[in-house]
CSV table of N, CA and C and ligand atoms in Angstrom, one decimal:
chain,number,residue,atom,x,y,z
T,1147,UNK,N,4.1,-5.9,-20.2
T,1147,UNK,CA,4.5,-5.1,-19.1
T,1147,UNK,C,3.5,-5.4,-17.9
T,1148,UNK,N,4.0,-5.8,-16.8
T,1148,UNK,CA,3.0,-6.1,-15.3
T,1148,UNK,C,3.0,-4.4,-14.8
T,1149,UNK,N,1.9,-4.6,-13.9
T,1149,UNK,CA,1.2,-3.5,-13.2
T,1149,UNK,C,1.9,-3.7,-11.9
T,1150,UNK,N,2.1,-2.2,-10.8
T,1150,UNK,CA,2.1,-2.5,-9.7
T,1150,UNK,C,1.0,-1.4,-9.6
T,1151,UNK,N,0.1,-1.9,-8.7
T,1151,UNK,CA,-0.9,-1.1,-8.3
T,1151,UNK,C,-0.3,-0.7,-6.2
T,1152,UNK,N,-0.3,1.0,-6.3
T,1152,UNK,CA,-0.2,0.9,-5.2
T,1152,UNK,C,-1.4,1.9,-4.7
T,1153,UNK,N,-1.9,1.2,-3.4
T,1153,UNK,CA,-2.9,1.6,-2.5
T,1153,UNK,C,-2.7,2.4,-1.7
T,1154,UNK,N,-3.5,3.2,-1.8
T,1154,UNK,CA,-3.4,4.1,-0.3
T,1154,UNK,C,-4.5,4.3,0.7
T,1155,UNK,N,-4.6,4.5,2.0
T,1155,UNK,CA,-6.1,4.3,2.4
T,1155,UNK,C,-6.1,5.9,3.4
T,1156,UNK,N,-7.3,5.8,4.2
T,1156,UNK,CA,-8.0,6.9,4.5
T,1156,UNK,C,-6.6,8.2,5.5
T,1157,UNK,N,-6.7,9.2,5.1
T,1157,UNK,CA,-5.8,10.3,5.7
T,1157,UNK,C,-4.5,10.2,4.5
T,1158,UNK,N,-4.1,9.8,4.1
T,1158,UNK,CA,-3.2,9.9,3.0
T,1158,UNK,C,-2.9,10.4,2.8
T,1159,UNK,N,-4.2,11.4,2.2
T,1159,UNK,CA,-4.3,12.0,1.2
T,1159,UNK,C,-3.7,13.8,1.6
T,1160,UNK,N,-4.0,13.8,2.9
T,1160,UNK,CA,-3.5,15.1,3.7
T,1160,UNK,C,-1.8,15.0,4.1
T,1161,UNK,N,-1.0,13.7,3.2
T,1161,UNK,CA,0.3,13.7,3.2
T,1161,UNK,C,1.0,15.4,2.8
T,1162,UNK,N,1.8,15.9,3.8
T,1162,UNK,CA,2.4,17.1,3.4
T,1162,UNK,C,2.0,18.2,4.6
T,1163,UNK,N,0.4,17.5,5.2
T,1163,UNK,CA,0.4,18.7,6.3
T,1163,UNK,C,0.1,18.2,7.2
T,1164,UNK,N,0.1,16.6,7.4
T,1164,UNK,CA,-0.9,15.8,8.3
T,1164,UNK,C,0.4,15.9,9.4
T,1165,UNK,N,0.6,15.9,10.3
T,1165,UNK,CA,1.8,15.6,11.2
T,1165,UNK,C,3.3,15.5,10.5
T,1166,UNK,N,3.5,16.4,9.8
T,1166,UNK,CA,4.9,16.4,9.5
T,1166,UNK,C,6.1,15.6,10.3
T,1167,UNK,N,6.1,15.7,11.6
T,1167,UNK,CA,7.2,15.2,12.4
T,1167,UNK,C,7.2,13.5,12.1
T,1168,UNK,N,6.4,13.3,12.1
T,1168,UNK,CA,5.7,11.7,11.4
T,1168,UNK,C,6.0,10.9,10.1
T,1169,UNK,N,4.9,12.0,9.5
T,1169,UNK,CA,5.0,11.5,7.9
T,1169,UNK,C,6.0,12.2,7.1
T,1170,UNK,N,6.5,13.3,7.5
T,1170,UNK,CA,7.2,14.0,6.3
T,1170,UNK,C,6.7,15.1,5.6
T,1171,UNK,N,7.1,16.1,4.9
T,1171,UNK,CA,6.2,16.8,4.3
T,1171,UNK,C,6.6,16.4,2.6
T,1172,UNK,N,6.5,15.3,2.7
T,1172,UNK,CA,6.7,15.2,1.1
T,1172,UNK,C,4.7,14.9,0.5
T,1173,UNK,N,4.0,15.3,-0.1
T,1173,UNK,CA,2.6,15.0,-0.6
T,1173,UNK,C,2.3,13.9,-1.5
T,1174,UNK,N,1.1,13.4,-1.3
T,1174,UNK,CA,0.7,12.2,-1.8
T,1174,UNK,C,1.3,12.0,-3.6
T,1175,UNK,N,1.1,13.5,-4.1
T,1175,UNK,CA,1.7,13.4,-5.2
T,1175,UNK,C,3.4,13.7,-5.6
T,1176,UNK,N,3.8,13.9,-4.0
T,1176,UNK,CA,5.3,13.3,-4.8
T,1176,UNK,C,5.4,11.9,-4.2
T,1177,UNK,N,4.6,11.3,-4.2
T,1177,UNK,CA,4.8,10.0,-3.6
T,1177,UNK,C,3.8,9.3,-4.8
T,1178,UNK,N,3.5,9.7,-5.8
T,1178,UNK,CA,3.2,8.8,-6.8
T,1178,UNK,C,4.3,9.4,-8.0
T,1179,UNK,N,5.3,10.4,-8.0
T,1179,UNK,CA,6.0,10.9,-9.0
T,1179,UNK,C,7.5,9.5,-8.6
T,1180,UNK,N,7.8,9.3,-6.8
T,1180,UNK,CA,8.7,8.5,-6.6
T,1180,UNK,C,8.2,7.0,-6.9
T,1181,UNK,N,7.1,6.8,-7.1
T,1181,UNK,CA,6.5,5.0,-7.4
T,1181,UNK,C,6.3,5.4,-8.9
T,1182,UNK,N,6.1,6.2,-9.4
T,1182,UNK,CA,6.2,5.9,-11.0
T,1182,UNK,C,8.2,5.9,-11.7
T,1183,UNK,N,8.9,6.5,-10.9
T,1183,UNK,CA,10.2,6.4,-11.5
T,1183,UNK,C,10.4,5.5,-11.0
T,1184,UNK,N,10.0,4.9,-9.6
T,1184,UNK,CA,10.6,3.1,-9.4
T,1184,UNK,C,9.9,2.4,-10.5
T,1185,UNK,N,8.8,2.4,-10.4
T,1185,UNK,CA,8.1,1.7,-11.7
T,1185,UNK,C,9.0,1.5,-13.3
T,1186,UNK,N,9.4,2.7,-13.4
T,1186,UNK,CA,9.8,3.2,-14.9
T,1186,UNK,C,11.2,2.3,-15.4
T,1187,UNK,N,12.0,2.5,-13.8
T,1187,UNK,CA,13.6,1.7,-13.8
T,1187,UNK,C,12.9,0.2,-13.6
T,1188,UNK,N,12.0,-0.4,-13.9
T,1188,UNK,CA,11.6,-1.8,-13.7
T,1188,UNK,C,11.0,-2.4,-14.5
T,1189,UNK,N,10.0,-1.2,-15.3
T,1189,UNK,CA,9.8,-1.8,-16.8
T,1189,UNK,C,8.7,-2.2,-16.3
T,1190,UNK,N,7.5,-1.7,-14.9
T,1190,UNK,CA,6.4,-1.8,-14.6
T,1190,UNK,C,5.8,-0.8,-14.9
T,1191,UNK,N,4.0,-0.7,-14.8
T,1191,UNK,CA,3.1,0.1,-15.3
T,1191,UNK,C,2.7,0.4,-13.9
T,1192,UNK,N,2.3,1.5,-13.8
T,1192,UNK,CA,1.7,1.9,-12.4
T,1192,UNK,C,0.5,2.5,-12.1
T,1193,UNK,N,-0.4,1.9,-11.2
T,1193,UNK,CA,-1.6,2.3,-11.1
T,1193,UNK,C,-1.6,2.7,-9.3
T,1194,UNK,N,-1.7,3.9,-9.2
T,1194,UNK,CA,-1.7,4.7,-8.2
T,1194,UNK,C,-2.8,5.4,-7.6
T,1195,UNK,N,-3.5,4.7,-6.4
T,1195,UNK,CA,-4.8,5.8,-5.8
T,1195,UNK,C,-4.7,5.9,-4.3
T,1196,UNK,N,-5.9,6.9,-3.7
T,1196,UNK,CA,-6.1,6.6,-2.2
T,1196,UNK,C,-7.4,6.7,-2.2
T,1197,UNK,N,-8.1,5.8,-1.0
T,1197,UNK,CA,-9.5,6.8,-0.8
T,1197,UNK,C,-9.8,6.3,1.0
T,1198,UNK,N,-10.8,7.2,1.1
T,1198,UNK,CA,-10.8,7.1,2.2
T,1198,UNK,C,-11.8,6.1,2.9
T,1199,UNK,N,-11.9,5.2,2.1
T,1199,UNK,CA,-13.7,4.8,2.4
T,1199,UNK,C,-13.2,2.9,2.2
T,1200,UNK,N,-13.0,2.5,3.2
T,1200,UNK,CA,-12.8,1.0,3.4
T,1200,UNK,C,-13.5,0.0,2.5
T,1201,UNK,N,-14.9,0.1,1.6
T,1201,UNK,CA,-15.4,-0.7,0.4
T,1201,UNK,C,-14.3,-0.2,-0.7
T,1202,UNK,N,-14.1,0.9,-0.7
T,1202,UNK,CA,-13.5,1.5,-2.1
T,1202,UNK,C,-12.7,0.4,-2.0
T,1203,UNK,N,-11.4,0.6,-0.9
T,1203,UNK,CA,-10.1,-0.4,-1.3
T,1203,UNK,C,-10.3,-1.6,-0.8
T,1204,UNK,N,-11.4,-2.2,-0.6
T,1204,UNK,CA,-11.5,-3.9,-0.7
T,1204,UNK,C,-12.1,-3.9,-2.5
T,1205,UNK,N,-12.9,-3.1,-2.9
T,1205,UNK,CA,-13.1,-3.2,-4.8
T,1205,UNK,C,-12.1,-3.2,-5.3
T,1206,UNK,N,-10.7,-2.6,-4.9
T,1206,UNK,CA,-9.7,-2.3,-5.6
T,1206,UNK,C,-9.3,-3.4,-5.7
T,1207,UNK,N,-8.7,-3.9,-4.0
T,1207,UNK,CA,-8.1,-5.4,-3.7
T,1207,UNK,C,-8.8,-6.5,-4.7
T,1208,UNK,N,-10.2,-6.6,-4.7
T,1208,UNK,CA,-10.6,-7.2,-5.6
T,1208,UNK,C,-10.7,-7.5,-7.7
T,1209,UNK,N,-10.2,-5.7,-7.5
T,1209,UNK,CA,-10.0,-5.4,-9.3
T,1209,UNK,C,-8.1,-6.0,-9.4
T,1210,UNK,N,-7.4,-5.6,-8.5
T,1210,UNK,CA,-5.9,-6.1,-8.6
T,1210,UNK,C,-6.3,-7.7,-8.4
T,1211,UNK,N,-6.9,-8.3,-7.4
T,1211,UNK,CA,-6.6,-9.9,-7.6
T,1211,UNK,C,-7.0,-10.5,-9.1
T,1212,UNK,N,-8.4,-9.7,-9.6
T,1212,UNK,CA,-8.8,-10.2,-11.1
T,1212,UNK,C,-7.4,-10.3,-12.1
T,1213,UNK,N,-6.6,-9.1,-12.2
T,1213,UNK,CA,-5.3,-8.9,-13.1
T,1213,UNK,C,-4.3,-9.7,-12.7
T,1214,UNK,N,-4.4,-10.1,-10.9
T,1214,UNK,CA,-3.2,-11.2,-10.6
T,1214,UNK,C,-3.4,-12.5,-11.3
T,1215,UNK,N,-4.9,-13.3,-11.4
T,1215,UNK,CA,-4.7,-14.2,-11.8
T,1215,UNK,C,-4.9,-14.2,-13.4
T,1216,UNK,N,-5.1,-13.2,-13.9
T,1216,UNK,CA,-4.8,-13.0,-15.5
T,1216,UNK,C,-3.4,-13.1,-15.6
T,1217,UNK,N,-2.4,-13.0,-15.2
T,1217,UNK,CA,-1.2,-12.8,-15.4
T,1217,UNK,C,-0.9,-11.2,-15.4
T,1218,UNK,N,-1.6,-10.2,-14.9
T,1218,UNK,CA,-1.3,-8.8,-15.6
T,1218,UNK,C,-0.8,-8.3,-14.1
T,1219,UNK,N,-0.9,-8.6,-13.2
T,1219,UNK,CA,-0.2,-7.8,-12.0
T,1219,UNK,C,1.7,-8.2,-11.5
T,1220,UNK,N,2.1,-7.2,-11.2
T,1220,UNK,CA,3.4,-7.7,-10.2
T,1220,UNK,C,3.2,-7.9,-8.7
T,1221,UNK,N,1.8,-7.2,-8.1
T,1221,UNK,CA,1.1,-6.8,-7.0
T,1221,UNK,C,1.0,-5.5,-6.7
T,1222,UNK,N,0.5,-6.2,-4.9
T,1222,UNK,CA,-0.1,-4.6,-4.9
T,1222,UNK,C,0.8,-4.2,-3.8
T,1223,UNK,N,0.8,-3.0,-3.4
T,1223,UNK,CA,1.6,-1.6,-2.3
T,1223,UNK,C,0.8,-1.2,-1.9
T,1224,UNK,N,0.8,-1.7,-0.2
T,1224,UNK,CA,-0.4,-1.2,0.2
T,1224,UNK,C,-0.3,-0.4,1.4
T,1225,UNK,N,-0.5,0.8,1.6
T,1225,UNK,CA,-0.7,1.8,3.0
T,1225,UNK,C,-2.2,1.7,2.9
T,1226,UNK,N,-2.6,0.9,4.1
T,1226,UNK,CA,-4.2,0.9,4.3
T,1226,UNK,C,-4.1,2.0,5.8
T,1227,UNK,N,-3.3,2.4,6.0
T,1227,UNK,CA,-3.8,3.8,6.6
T,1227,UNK,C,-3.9,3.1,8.4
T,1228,UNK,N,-4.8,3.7,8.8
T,1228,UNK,CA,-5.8,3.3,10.1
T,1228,UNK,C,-6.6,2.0,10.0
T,1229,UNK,N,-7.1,1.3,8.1
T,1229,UNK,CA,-7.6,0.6,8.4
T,1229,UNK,C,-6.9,-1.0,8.6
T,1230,UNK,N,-5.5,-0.8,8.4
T,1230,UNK,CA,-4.8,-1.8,9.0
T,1230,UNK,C,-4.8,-2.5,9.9
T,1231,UNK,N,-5.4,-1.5,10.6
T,1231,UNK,CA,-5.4,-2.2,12.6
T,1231,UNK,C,-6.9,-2.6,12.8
T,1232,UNK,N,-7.8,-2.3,11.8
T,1232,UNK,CA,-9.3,-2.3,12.4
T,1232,UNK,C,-10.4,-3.1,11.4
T,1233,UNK,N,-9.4,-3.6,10.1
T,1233,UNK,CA,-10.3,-4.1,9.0
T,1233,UNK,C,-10.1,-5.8,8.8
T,1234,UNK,N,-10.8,-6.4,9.0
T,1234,UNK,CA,-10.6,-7.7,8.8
T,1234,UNK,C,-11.1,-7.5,7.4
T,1235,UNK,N,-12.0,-6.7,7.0
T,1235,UNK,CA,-12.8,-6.9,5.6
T,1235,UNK,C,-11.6,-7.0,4.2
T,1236,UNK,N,-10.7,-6.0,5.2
T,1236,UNK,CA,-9.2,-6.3,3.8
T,1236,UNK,C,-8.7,-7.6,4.1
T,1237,UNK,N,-8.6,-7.9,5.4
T,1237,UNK,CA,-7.7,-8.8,5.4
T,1237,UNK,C,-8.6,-10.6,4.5
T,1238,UNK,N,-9.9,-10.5,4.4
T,1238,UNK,CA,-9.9,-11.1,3.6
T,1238,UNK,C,-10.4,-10.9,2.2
T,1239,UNK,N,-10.3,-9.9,1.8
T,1239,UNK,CA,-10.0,-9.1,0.8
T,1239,UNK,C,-8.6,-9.6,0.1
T,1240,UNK,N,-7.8,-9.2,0.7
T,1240,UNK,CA,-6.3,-9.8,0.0
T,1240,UNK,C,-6.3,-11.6,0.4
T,1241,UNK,N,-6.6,-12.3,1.7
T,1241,UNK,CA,-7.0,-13.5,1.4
T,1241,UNK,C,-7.6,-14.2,0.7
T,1242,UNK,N,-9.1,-13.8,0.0
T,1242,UNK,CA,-9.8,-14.1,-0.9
T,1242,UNK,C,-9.2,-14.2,-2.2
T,1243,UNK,N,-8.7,-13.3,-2.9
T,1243,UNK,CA,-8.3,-13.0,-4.0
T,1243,UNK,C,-6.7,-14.0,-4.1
T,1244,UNK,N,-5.9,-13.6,-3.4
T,1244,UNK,CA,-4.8,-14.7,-3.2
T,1244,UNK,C,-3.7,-13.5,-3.9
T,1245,UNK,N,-4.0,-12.4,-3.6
T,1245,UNK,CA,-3.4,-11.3,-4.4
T,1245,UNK,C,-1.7,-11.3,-3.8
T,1246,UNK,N,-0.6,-10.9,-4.5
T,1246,UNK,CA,0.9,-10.9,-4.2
T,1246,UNK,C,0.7,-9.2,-3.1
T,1247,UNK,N,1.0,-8.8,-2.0
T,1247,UNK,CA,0.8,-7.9,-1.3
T,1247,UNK,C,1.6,-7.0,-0.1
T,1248,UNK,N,2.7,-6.4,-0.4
T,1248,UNK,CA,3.3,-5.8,0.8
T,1248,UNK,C,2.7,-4.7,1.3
T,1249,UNK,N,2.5,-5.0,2.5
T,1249,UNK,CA,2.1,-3.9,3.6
T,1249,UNK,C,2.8,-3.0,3.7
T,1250,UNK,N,2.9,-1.6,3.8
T,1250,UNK,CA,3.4,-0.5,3.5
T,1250,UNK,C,3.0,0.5,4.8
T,1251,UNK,N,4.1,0.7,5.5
T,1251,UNK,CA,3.8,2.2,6.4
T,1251,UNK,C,5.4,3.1,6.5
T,1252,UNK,N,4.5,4.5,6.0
T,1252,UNK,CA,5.8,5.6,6.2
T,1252,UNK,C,6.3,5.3,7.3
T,1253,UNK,N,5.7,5.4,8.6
T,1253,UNK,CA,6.5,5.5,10.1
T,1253,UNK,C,6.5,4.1,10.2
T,1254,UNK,N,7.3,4.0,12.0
T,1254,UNK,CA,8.0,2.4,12.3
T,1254,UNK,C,6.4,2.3,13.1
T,1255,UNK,N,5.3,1.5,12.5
T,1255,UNK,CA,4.2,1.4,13.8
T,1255,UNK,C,4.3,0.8,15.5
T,1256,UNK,N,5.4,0.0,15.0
T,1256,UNK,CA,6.1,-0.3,16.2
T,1256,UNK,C,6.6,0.2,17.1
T,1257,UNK,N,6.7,1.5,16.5
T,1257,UNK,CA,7.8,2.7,17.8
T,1257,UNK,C,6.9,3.4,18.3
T,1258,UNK,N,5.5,3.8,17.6
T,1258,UNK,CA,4.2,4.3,18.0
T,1258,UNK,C,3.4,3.6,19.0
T,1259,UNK,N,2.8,4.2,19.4
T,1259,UNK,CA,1.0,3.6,20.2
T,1259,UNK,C,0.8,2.4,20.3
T,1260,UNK,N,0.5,1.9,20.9
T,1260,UNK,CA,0.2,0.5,21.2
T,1260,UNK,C,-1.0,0.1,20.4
T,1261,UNK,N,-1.8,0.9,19.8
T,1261,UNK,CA,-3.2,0.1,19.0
T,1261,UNK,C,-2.4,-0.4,17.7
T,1262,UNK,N,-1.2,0.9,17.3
T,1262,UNK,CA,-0.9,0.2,16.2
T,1262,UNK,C,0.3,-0.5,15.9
T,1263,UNK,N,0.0,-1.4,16.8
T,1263,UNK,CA,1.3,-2.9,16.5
T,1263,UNK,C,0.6,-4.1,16.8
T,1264,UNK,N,-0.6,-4.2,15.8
T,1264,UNK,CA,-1.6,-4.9,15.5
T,1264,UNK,C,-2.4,-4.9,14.2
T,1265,UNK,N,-1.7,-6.0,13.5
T,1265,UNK,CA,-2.3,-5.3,11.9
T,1265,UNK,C,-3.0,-6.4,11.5
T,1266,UNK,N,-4.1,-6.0,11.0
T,1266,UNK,CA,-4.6,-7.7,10.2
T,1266,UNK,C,-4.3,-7.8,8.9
T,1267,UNK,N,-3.6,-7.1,7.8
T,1267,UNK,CA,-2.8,-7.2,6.9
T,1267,UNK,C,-1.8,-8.5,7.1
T,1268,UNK,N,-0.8,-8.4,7.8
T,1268,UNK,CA,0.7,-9.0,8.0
T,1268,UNK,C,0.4,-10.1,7.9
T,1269,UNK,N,-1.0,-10.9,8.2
T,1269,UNK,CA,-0.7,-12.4,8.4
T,1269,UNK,C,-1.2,-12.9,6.6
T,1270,UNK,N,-1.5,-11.7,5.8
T,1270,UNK,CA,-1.8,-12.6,4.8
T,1270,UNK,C,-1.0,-11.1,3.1
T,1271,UNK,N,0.2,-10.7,4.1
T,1271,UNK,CA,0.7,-9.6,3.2
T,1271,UNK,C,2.1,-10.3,3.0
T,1272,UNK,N,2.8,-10.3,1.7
T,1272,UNK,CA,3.8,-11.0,1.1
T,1272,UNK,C,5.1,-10.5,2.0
T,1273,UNK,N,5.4,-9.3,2.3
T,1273,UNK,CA,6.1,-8.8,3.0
T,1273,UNK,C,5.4,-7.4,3.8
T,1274,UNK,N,6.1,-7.2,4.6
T,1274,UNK,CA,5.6,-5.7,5.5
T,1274,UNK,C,7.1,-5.0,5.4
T,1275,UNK,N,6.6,-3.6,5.2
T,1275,UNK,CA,7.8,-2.5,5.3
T,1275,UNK,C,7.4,-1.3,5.9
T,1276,UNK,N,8.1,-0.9,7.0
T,1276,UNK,CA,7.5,0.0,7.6
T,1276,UNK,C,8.7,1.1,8.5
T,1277,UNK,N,8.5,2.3,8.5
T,1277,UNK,CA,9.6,3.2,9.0
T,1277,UNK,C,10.3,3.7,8.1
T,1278,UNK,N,10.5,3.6,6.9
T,1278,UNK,CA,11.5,4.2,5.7
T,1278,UNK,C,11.1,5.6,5.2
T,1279,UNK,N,10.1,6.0,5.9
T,1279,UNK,CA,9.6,7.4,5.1
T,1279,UNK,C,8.4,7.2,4.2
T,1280,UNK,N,8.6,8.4,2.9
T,1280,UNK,CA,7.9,7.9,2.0
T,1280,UNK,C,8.7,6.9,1.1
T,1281,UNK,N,10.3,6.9,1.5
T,1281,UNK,CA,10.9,6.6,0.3
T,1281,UNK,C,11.1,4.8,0.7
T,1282,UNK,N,10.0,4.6,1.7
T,1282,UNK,CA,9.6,2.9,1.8
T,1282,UNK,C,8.7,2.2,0.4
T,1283,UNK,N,8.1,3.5,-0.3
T,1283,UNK,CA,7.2,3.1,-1.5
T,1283,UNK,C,8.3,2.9,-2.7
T,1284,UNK,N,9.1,3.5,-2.8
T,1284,UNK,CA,10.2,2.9,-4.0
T,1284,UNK,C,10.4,1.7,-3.2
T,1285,UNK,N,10.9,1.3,-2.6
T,1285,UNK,CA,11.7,0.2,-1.9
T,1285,UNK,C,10.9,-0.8,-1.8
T,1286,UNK,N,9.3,-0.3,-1.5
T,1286,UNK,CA,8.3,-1.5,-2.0
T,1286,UNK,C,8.5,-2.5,-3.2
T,1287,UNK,N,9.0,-0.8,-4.1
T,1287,UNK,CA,8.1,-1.8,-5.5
T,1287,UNK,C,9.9,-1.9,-5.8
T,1288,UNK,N,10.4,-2.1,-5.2
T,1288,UNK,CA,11.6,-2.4,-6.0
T,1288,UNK,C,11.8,-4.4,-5.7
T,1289,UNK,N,11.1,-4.4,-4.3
T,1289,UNK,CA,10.7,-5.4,-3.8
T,1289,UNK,C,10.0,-6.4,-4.7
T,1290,UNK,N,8.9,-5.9,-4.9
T,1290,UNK,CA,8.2,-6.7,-5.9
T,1290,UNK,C,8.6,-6.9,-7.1
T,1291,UNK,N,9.5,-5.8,-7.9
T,1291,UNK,CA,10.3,-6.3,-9.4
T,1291,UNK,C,11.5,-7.3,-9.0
T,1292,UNK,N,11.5,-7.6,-7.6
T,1292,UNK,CA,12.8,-8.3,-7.5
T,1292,UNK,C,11.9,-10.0,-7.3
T,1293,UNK,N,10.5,-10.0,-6.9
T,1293,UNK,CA,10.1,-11.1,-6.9
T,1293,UNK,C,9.7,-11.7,-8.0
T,1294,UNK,N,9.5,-10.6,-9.1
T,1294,UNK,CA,8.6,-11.0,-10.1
T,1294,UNK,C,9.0,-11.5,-11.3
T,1295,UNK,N,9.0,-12.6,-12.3
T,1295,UNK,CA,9.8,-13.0,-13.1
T,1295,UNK,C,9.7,-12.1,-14.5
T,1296,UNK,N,10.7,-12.0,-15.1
T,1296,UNK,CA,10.5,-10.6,-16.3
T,1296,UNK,C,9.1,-11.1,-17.4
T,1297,UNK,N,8.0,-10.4,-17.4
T,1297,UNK,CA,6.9,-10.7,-18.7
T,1297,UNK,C,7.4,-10.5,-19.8
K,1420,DQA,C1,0.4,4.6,8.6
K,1420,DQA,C2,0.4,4.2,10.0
K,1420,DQA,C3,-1.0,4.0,10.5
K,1420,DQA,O1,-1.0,3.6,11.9
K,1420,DQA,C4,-1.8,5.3,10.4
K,1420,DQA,O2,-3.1,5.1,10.9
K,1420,DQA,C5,-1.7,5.9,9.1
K,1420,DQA,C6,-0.4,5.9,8.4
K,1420,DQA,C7,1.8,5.0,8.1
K,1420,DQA,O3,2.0,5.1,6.8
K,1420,DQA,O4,2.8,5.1,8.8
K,1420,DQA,O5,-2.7,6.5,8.6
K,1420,DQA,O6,-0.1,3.6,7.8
């Protein structure tokens, strides 16, 4: 059975009260209850975090590339948050590793603010999904069981 590891990065974690009109009031943990029943209908294993601290999720990026090239990943789901627009250290983080990677945002960043329609993810993320809600994280990983060949 492959892993989808999905990432979350800094503010996340206040999913439920952070700007509702935005994000939704659904919380970070019904948003790992909706990636484990996508997971479950796909016959993936799921590894689910957030943190707020930019080393944490390039270690991570880096513990998921180790399992990509063992054969144990499907990839990764990633909401890097804010540090989307401002981290080159992920972007070669997921470059370095050669990790399988969709970019992941609840809202359309595009319909928002002009800092954030600038991502350094997109040029080295397998696909981008962005505007669906939370319920963009199923549709992620429904994405990646649809790329991945059955283990
Ligand atoms: C976000 C969009 C980012 O611009 C923002 O900084 C976030 C959340 C989203 O899921 O829509 O923290 O990634």
């Amino acid at each position: 059975m492959k892993t989808v590891y999905v990432l979350n990065g800094p503010n996340l974690n206040l999913l439920g009260t952070r700007e509702p009109a935005v994000y939704g009031s659904a919380t970070l943990a019904d948003v790992e209850r909706l990636c484990s029943e996508a997971c479950t209908r796909h016959g993936l294993a799921l590894e689910f975090r957030q943190s707020n601290h930019e080393g944490q999720l390039v270690d991570w990026i880096h513990e998921a590339g180790r399992r990509h090239a063992a054969g144990e990943l499907a990839g990764v789901v990633f909401n890097a948050g804010a540090y989307t627009h401002t981290s080159i250290a992920l972007h070669d983080a997921v470059k370095g590793t050669g990790v399988t990677l969709i970019e992941l945002h609840i809202s359309n960043v595009h319909a928002r603010e002009a800092f954030r329609h600038h991502s350094y993810l997109s040029p080295v993320a397998r696909a981008v999904l962005c505007g669906f809600g939370v319920a963009g994280y199923a549709l992620a990983i429904d994405g990646l069981a649809a790329m991945v060949p059955p283990a």
